Coordinates of C-alpha atoms in Angstrom, one line a residue:
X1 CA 69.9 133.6 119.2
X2 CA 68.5 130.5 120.6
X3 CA 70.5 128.2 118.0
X4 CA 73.2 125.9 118.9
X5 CA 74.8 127.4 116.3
X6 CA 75.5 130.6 117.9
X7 CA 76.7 129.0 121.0
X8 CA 80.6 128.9 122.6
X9 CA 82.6 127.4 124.9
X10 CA 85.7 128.5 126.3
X11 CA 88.5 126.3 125.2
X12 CA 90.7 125.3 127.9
X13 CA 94.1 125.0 125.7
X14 CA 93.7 127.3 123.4
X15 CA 92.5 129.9 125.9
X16 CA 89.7 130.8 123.5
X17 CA 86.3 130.9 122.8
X18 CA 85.0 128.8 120.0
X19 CA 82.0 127.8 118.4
X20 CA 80.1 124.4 119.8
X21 CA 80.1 123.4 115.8
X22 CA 83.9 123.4 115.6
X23 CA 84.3 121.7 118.6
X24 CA 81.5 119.2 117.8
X25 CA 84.2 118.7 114.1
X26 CA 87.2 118.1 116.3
X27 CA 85.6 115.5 118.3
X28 CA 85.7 112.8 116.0
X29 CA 89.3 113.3 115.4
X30 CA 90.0 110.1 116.6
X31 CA 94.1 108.5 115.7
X32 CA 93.6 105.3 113.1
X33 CA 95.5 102.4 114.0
X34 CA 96.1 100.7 111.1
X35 CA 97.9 96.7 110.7
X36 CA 100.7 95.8 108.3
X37 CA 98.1 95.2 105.7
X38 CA 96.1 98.6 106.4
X39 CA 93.2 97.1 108.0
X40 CA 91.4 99.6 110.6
X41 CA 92.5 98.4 114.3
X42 CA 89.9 98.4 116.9
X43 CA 89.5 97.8 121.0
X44 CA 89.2 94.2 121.2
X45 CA 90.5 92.7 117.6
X46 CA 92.6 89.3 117.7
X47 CA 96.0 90.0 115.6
X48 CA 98.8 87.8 114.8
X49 CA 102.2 88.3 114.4
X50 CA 104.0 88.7 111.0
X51 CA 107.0 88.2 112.2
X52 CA 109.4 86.5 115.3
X53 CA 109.5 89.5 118.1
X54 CA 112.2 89.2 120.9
X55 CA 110.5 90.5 123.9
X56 CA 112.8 92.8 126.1
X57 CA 112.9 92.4 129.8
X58 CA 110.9 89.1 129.2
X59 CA 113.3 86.2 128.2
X60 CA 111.6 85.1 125.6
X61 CA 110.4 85.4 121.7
X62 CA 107.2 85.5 120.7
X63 CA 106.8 83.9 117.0
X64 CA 105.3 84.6 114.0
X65 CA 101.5 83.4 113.6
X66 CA 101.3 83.8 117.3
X67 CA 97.4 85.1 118.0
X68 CA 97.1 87.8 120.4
X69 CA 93.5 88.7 121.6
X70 CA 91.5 91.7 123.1
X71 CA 94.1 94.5 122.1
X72 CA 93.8 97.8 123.3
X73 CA 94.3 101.0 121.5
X74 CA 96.9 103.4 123.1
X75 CA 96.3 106.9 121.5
X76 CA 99.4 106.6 119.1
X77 CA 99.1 105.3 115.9
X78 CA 101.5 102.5 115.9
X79 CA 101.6 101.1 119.1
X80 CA 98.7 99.0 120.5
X81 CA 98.3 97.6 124.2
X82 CA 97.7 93.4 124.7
X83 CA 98.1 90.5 126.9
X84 CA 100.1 87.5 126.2
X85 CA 100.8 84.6 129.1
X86 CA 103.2 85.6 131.1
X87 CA 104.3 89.0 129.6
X88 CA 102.6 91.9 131.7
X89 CA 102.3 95.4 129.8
X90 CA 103.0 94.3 126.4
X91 CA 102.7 96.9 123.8
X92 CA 103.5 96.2 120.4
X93 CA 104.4 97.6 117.3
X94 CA 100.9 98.0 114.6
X95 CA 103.3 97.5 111.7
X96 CA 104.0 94.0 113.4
X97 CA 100.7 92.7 113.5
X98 CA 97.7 91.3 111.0
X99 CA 94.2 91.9 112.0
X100 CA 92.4 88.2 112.4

C-alpha cells in the first residue's frame, strides 16, 4: 500500500476524497484560448486586430492591423487581458484578434 496509486486527498469542493490519479487528470484541464483563425493563444503572444474596436470609457478606436503585445490570459475562453498606450485594463474579445 505504498503506491501513489492508492493514495487520496480530500477534495475541498466536492467535500470528498479522491484518488491522487484523478486529481493528477484534472490538473491539466487548462481553458484554450483560441484567435479568429483558431490558433492556440498563449501568455505573452503579439495579436492584431481584425477589425476597428471602439473602446468604451476610452474616447477612442483602436483600428484594424493595430499590434497588441504581451497579452495575458484571463481564465475565460474568449476574453484575453493587454496593454495598449493610454488604455489601462483593456480586455478584449479572442474572436477579435489574429495571433502574430
Amino acid at each position: 500500500m505504498s503506491g501513489e496509486e492508492d493514495a487520496f486527498v480530500y477534495d475541498e469542493a466536492t467535500g470528498e476524497w479522491v484518488q491522487v490519479s484523478a486529481v493528477a487528470a484534472h490538473d491539466g484541464d487548462a481553458v484554450v484560448v483560441r484567435d479568429a483563425v483558431g490558433n492556440v493563444l498563449a501568455d505573452g503572444d503579439q495579436v492584431t486586430l481584425i477589425k476597428d474596436l471602439t473602446v468604451k470609457g476610452a474616447g477612442q478606436t483602436l483600428k484594424r492591423g493595430t499590434l497588441i503585445k504581451s497579452i495575458r490570459l484571463t481564465g475565460d475562453a474568449q476574453e484575453i487581458d493587454c496593454r495598449y498606450d493610454g488604455i489601462k485594463g483593456l480586455v478584449l474579445r479572442a474572436e477579435f484578434v489574429r495571433k502574430r
